[in-house]
CSV table of C-alpha atoms in Angstrom, one decimal:
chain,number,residue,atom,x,y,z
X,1,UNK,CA,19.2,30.0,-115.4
X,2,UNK,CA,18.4,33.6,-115.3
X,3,UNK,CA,14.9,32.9,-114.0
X,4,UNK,CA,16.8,30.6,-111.0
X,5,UNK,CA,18.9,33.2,-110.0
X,6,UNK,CA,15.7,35.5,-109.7
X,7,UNK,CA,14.0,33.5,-107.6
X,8,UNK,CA,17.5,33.2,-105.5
X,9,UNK,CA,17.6,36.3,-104.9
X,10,UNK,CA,14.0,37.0,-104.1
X,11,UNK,CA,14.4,34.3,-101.5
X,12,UNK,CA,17.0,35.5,-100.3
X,13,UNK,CA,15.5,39.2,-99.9
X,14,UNK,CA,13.0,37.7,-98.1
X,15,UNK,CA,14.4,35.7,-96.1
X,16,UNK,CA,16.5,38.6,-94.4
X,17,UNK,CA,13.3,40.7,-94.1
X,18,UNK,CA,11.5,37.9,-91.9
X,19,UNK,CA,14.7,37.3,-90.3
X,20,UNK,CA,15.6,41.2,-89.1
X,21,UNK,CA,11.6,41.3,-88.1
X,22,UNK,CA,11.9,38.5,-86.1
X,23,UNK,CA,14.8,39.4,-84.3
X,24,UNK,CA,14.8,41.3,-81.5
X,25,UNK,CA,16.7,43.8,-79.8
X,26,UNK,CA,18.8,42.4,-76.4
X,27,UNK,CA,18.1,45.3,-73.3
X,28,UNK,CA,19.8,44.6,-70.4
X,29,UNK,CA,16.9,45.6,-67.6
X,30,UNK,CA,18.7,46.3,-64.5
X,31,UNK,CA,17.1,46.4,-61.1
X,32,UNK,CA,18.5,47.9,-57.6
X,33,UNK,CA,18.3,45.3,-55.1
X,34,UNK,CA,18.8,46.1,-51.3
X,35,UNK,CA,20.3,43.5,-49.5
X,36,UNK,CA,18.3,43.6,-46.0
X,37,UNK,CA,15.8,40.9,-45.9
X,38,UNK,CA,18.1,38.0,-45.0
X,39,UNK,CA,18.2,36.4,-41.8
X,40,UNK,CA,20.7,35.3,-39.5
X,41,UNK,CA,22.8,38.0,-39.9
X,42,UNK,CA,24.0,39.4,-36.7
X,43,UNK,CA,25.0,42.8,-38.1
X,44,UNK,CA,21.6,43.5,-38.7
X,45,UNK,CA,19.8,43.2,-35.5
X,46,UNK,CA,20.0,46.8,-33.8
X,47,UNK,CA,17.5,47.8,-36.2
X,48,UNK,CA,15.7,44.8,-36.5
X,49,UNK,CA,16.2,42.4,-33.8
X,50,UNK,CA,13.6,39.8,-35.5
X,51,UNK,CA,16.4,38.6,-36.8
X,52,UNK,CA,14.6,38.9,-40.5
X,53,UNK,CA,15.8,42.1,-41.5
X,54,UNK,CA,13.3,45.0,-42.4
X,55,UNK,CA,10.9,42.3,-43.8
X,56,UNK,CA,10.2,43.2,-39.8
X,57,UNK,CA,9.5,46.6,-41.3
X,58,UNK,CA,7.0,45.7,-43.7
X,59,UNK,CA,5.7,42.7,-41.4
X,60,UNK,CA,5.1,45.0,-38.5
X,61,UNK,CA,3.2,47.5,-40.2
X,62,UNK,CA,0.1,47.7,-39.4
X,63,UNK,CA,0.9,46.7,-35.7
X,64,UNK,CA,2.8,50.4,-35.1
X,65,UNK,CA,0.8,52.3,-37.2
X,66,UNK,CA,-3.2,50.9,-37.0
X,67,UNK,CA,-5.3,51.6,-39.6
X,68,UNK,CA,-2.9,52.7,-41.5
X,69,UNK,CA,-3.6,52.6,-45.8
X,70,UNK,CA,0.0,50.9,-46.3
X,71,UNK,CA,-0.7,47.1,-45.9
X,72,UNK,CA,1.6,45.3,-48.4
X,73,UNK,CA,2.4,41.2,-48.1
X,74,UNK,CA,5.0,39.9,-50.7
X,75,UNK,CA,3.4,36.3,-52.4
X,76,UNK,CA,6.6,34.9,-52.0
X,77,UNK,CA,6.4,35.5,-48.0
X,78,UNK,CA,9.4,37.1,-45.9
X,79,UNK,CA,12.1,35.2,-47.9
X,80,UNK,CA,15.5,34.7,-46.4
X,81,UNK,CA,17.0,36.0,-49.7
X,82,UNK,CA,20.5,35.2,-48.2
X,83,UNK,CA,19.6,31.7,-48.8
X,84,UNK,CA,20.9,30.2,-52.0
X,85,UNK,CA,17.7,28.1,-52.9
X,86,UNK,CA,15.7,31.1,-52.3
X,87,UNK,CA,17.8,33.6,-54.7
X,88,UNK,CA,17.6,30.6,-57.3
X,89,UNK,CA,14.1,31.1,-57.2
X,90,UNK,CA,14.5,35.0,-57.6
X,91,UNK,CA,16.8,34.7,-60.5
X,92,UNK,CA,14.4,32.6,-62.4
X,93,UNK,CA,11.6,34.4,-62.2
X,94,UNK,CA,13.6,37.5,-63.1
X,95,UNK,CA,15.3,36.3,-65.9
X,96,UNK,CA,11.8,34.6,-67.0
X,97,UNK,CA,10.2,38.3,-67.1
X,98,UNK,CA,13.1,40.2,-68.5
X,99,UNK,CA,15.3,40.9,-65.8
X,100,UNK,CA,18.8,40.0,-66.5
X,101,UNK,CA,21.0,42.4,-63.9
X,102,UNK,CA,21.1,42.8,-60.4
X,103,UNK,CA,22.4,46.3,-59.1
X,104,UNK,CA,23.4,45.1,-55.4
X,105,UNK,CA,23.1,48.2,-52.8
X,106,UNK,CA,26.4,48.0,-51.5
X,107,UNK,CA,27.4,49.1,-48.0
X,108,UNK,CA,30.9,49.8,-46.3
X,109,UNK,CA,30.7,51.4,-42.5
X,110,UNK,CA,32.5,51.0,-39.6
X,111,UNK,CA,36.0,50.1,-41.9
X,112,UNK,CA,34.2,46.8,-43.0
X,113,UNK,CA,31.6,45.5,-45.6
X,114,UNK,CA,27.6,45.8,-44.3
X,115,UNK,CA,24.8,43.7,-45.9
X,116,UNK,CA,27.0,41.4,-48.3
X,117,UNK,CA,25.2,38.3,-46.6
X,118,UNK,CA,22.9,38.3,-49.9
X,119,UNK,CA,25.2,38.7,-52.6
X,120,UNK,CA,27.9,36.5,-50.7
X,121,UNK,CA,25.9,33.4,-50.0
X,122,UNK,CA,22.1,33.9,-51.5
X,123,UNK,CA,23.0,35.3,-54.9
X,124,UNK,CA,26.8,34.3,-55.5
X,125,UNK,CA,26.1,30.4,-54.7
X,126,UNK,CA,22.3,30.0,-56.4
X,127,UNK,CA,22.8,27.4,-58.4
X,128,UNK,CA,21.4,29.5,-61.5
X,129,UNK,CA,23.8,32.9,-61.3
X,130,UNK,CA,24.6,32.1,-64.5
X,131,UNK,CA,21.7,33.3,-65.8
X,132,UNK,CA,22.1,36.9,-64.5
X,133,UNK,CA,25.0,39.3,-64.1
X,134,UNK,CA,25.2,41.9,-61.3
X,135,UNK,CA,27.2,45.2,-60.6
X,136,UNK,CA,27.7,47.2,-57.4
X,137,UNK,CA,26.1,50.4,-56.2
X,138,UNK,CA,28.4,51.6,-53.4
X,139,UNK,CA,25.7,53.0,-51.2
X,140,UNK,CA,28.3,55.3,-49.4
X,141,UNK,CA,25.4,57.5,-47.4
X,142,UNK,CA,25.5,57.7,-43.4
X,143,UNK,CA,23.3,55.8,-41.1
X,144,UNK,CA,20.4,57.5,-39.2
X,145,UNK,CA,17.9,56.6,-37.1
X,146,UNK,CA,15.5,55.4,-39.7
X,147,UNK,CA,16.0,51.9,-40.6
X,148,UNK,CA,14.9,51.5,-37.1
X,149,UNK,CA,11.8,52.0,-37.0
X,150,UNK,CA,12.0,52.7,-32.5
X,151,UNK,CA,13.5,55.6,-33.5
X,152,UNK,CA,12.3,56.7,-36.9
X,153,UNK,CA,10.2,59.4,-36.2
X,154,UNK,CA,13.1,60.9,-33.9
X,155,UNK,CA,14.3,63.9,-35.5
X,156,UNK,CA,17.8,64.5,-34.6
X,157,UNK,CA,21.1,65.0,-36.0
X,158,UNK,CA,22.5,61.2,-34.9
X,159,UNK,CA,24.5,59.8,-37.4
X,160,UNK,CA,25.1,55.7,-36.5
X,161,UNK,CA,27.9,55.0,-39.1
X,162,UNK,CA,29.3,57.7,-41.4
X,163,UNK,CA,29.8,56.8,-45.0
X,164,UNK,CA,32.9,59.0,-45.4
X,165,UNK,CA,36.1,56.9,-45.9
X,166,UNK,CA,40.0,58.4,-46.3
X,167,UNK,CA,42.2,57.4,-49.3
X,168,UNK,CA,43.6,54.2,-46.9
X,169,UNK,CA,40.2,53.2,-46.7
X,170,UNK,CA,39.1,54.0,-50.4
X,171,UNK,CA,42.2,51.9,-51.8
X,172,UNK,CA,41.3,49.2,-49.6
X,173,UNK,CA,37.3,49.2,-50.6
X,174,UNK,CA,38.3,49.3,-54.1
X,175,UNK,CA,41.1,46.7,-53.9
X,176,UNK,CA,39.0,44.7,-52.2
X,177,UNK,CA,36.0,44.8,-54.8
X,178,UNK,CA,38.1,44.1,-57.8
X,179,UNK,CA,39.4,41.0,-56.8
X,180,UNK,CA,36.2,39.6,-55.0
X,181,UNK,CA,33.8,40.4,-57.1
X,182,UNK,CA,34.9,42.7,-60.6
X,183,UNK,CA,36.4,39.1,-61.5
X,184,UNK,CA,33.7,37.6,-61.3
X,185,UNK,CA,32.1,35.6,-64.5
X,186,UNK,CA,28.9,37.5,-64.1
X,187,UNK,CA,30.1,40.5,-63.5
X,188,UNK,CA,28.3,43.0,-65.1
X,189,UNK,CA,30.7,45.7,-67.7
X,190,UNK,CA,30.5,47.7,-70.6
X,191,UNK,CA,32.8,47.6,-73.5
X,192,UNK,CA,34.7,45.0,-71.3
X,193,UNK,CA,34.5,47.3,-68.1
X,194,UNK,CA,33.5,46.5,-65.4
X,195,UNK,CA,30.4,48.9,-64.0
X,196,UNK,CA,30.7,50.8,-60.5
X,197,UNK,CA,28.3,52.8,-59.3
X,198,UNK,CA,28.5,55.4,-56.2
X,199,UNK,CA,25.6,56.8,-54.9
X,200,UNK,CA,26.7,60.1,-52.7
X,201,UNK,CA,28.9,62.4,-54.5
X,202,UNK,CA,29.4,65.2,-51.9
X,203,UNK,CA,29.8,62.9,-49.0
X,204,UNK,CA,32.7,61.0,-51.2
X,205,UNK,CA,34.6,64.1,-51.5
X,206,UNK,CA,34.2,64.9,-48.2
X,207,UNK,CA,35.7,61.9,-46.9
X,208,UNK,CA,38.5,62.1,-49.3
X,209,UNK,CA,39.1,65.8,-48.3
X,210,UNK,CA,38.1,67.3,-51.3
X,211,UNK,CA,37.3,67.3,-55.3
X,212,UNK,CA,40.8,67.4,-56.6
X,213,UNK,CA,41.6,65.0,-53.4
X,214,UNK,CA,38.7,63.1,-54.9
X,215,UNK,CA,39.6,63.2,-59.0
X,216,UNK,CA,43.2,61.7,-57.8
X,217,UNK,CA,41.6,58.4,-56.2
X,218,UNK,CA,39.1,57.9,-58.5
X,219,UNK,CA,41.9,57.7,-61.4
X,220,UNK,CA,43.7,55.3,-58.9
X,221,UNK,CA,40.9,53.2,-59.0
X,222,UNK,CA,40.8,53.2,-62.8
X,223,UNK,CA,44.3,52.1,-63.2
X,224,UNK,CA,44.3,49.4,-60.5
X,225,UNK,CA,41.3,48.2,-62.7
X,226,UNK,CA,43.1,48.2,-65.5
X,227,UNK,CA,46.4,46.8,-63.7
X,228,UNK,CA,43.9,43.9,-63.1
X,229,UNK,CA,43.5,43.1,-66.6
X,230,UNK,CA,40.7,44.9,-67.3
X,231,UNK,CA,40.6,47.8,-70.1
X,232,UNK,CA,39.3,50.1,-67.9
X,233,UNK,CA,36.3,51.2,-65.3
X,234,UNK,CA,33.0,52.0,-66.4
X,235,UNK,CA,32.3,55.0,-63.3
X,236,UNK,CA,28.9,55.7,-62.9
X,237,UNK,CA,27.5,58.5,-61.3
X,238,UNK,CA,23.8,58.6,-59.4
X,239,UNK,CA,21.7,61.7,-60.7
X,240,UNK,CA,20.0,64.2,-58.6
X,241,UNK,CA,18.7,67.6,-59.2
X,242,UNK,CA,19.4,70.9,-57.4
X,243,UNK,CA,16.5,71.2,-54.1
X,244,UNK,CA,14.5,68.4,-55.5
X,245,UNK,CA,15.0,65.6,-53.7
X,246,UNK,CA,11.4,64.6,-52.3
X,247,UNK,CA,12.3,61.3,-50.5
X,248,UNK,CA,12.7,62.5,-47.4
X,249,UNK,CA,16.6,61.0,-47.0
X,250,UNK,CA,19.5,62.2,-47.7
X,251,UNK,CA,18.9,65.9,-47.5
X,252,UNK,CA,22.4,66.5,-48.4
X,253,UNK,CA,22.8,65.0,-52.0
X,254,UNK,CA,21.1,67.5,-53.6
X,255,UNK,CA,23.6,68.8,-55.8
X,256,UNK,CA,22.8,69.2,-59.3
X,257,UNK,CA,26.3,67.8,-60.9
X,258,UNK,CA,27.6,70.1,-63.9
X,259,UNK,CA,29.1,68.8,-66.7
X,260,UNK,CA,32.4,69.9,-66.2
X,261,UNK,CA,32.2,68.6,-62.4
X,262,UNK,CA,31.8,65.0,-63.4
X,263,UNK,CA,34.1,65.7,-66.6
X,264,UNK,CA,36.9,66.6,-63.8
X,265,UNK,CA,35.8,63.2,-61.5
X,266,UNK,CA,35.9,61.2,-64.4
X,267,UNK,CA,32.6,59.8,-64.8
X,268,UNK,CA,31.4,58.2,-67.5
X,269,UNK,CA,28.4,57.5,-67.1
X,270,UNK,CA,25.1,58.1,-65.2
X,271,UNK,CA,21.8,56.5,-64.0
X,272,UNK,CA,18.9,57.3,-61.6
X,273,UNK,CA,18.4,55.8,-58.2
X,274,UNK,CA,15.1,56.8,-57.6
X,275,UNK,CA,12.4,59.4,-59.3
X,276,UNK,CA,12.1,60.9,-55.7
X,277,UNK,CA,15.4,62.3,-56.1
X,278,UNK,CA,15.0,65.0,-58.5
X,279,UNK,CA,11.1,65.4,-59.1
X,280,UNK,CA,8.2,65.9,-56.9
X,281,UNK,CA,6.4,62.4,-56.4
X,282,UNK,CA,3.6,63.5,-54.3
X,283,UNK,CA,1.7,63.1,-57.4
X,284,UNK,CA,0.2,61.1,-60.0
X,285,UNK,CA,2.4,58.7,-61.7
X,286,UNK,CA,1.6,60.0,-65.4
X,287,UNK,CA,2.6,63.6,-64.6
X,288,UNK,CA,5.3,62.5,-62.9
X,289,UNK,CA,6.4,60.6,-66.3
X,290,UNK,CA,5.7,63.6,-68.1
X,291,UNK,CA,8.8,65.3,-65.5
X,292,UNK,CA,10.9,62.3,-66.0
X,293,UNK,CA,11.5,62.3,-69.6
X,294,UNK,CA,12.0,65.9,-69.4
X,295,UNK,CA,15.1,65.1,-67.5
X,296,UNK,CA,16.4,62.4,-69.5
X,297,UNK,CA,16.9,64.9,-72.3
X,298,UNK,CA,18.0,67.3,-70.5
X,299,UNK,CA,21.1,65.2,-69.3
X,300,UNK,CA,21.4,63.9,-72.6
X,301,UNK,CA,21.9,67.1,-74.0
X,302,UNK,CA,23.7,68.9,-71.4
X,303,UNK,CA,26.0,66.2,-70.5
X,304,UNK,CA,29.4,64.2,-72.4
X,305,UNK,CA,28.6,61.1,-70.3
X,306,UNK,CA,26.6,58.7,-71.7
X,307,UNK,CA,22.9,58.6,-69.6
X,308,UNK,CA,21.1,55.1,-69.0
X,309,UNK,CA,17.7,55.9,-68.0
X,310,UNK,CA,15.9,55.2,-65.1
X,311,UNK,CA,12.4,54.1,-64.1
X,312,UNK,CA,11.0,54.0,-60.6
X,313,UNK,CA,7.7,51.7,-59.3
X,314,UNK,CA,6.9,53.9,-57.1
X,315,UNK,CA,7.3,56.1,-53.7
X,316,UNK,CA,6.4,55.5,-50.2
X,317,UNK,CA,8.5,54.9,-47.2
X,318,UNK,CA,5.8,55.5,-44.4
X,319,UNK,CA,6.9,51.6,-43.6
X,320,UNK,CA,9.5,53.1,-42.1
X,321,UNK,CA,8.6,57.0,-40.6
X,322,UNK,CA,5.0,56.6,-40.8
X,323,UNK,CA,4.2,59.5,-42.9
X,324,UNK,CA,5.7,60.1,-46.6
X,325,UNK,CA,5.3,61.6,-50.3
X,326,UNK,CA,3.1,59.0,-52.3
X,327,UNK,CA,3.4,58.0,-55.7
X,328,UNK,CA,-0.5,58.2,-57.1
X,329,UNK,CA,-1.8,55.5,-59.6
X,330,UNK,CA,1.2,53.7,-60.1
X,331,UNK,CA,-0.5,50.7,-61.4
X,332,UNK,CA,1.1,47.7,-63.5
X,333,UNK,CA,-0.2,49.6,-66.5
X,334,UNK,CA,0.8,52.7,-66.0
X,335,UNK,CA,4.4,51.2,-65.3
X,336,UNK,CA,4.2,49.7,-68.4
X,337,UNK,CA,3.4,52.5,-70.0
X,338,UNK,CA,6.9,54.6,-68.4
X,339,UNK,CA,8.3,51.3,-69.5
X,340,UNK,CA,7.5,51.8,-73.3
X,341,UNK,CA,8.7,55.1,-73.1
X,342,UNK,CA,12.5,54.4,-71.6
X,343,UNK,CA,12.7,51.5,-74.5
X,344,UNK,CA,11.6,54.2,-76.7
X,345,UNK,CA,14.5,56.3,-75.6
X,346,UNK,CA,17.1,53.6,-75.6
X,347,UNK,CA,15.9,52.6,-79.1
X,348,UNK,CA,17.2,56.5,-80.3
X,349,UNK,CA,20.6,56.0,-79.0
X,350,UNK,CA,21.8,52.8,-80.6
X,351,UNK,CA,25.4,53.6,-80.3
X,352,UNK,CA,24.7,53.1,-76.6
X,353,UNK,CA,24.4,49.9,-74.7
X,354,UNK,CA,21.1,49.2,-74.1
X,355,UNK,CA,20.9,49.2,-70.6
X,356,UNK,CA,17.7,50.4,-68.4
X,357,UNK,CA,17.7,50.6,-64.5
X,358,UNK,CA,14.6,50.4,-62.3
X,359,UNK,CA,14.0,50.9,-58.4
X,360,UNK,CA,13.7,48.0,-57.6
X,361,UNK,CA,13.6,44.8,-57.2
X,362,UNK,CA,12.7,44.5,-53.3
X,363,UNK,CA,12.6,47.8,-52.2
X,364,UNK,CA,9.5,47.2,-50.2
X,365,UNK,CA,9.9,49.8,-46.9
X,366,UNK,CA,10.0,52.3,-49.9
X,367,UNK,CA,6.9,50.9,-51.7
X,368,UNK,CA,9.4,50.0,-55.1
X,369,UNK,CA,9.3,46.7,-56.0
X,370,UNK,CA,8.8,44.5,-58.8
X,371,UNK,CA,8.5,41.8,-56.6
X,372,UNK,CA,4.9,40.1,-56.5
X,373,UNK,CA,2.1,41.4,-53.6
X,374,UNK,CA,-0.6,40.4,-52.5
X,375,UNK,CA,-2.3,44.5,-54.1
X,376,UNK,CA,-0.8,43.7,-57.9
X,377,UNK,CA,0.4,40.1,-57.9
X,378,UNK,CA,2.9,39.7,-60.7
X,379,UNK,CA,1.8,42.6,-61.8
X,380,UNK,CA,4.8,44.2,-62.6
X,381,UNK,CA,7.1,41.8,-63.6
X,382,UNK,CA,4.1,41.2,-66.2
X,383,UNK,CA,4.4,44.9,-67.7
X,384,UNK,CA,8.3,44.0,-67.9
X,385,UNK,CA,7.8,41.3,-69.8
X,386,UNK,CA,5.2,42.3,-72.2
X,387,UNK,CA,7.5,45.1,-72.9
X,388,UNK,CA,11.1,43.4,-73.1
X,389,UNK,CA,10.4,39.4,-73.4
X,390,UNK,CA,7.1,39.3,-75.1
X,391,UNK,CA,6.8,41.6,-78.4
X,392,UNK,CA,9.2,42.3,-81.1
């Protein structure tokens, strides 16, 4: 009897050991998707009259600028990815390499929603959503000339749409969003809470007519989430860094947030749009790496928010101007090397959800994309999987 109990419990023993090393650790990989290349919408054609969206970007290429060194082709071909069949194809390839959220760039200008043709009818109604969840990224920055590329290269102050809204307008945005899409099943949240995202501090609290303006509304919008039934709004802030912003947009956001700034706006957490924002990128994509975990820890030190790090493919947005910074030697394996270094850092903070975001899915005119090309096929989504689907 004593010897059968022995045995028990050596089996036992052992069969937790093969059990915990064969299970593995759920991320939740998280990538930006911008919402242009659909066709047949009409709010889209001043800048790209195609009627395509900026795939009419990429497509034209070569054509405005000859010669150029930036010739890109997506595998897939200029996919109408407001069309439902289409974004079920997206979703399973995503999924299949690892890919489990959508961040939807979402847009708001002229007092009505911009863009939502590809969450509304392509991702929304593919008959797979269930196998993906998705959160909003309110893109709140003003329109310039350079989404159209006639007038790109013109330098002038001419803002199209501003992305300032009043506290009429905020209620109304946020109203809105809760009951269209923070309801929804696949709605992406965090400890029950559903995750919102806004990309341009300062020109929030300019529209709202300042910070303590700005602290009020954004506790409004926490308790109208909660008077929805939620337990609260997970508020997350995009990251930049004081004078560094190297994309070329968006001059204005470079604000380096203190602690006590996004302590007062009620923020709770924080992610990275792109690397371009707060680290030179005109440079190879190892150094770079070497800059970007530098500023992980330093906002996970310096900050009470919890940080979700970021990875970027890549910079280049000559697509769109012609001339840009360019990421160097941002191959597949390179990428997967950044990529084994963000799961390293999400494997130290356990008490966090496990959450990773990466620019982007499609962000093509801004050479991003895990998307497959004719320079790296499936390339990328490859090093994602290896990293996240593949080993234990």
């Amino acid at each position: 009897m004593k010897n059968r109990l022995c045995l028990l419990f050596v089996f036992l023993c052992c069969s937790i050991l093969l059990f915990g090393q064969g299970k593995k650790q759920k991320y939740d990989i998280a990538a930006f998707l911008y919402p242009a290349y659909a066709s047949d919408d009409p709010r889209l054609r001043p800048f790209w009259p195609m009627g395509i969206g900026e795939w009419e970007t990429v497509m034209t290429m070569q054509k405005r600028n000859p010669g150029h060194y930036w010739e890109r082709k997506p595998l897939w071909g200029y996919i109408n990815e407001a069309d439902p069949s289409v974004m079920s194809m997206e979703i399973e390839q995503a999924t299949k390499h690892g890919v489990n959220v959508f961040i939807f760039d979402w847009y708001w200008y002229d007092g009505r929603p911009f863009m939502e043709t590809t969450l509304d009818n392509g991702f929304l109604k593919a008959n797979n959503v269930d196998k993906m969840q998705f959160y909003l990224m309110w893109a709140n920055h003003d329109v310039v000339n350079v989404w159209d590329t006639r007038l790109a290269r013109v330098k002038e102050d001419n803002v199209i749409w501003t992305g300032k809204v009043d506290r009429q307008e905020f209620e109304k945005i946020c109203k809105r969003n809760i009951e269209k899409y923070f309801k929804h099943p696949q709605y992406y949240k965090i400890d029950g809470k559903p995750v919102f995202m806004i990309y341009d501090i300062p020109q929030l609290i300019a529209g709202l007519g300042g910070i303590e303006e700005t602290a009020d509304a954004l506790e409004w919008f926490k308790k109208e989430t909660k008077k929805a039934g939620f337990p609260g709004l997970e508020l997350q802030i995009t990251m930049w860094s004081i004078n560094m912003n190297y994309s070329g947009f968006d001059a204005g956001k470079t604000t380096n947030p203190e602690n006590s700034f996004v302590k007062k706006l009620g923020f709770t957490s924080g992610t990275h749009y792109q690397f371009a924002h707060f680290t030179n990128v005109n440079e190879d994509y190892n150094v770079i790496m070497d800059a970007v975990e530098k500023e992980w820890e330093r906002i996970d030190s310096s900050y009470d928010f919890t940080y979700y790090p970021h990875i970027s493919v890549g910079w280049d947005n000559s697509p769109r101007t012609g001339v840009s910074a360019v990421v160097k030697n941002n191959t597949p394996e390179n990428f997967e090397k950044a990529l084994r270094k963000v799961k390293s850092f999400v494997d130290r903070h356990p008490k966090q959800k496990p959450l990773i975001t990466i620019n982007s899915w499609n962000e093509w005119t801004e050479t991003s994309y895990l998307m497959p090309c004719n320079v790296f096929g499936y390339g990328y989504l490859e090093a994602v999987k290896h990293v996240f689907v593949d080993e234990k």
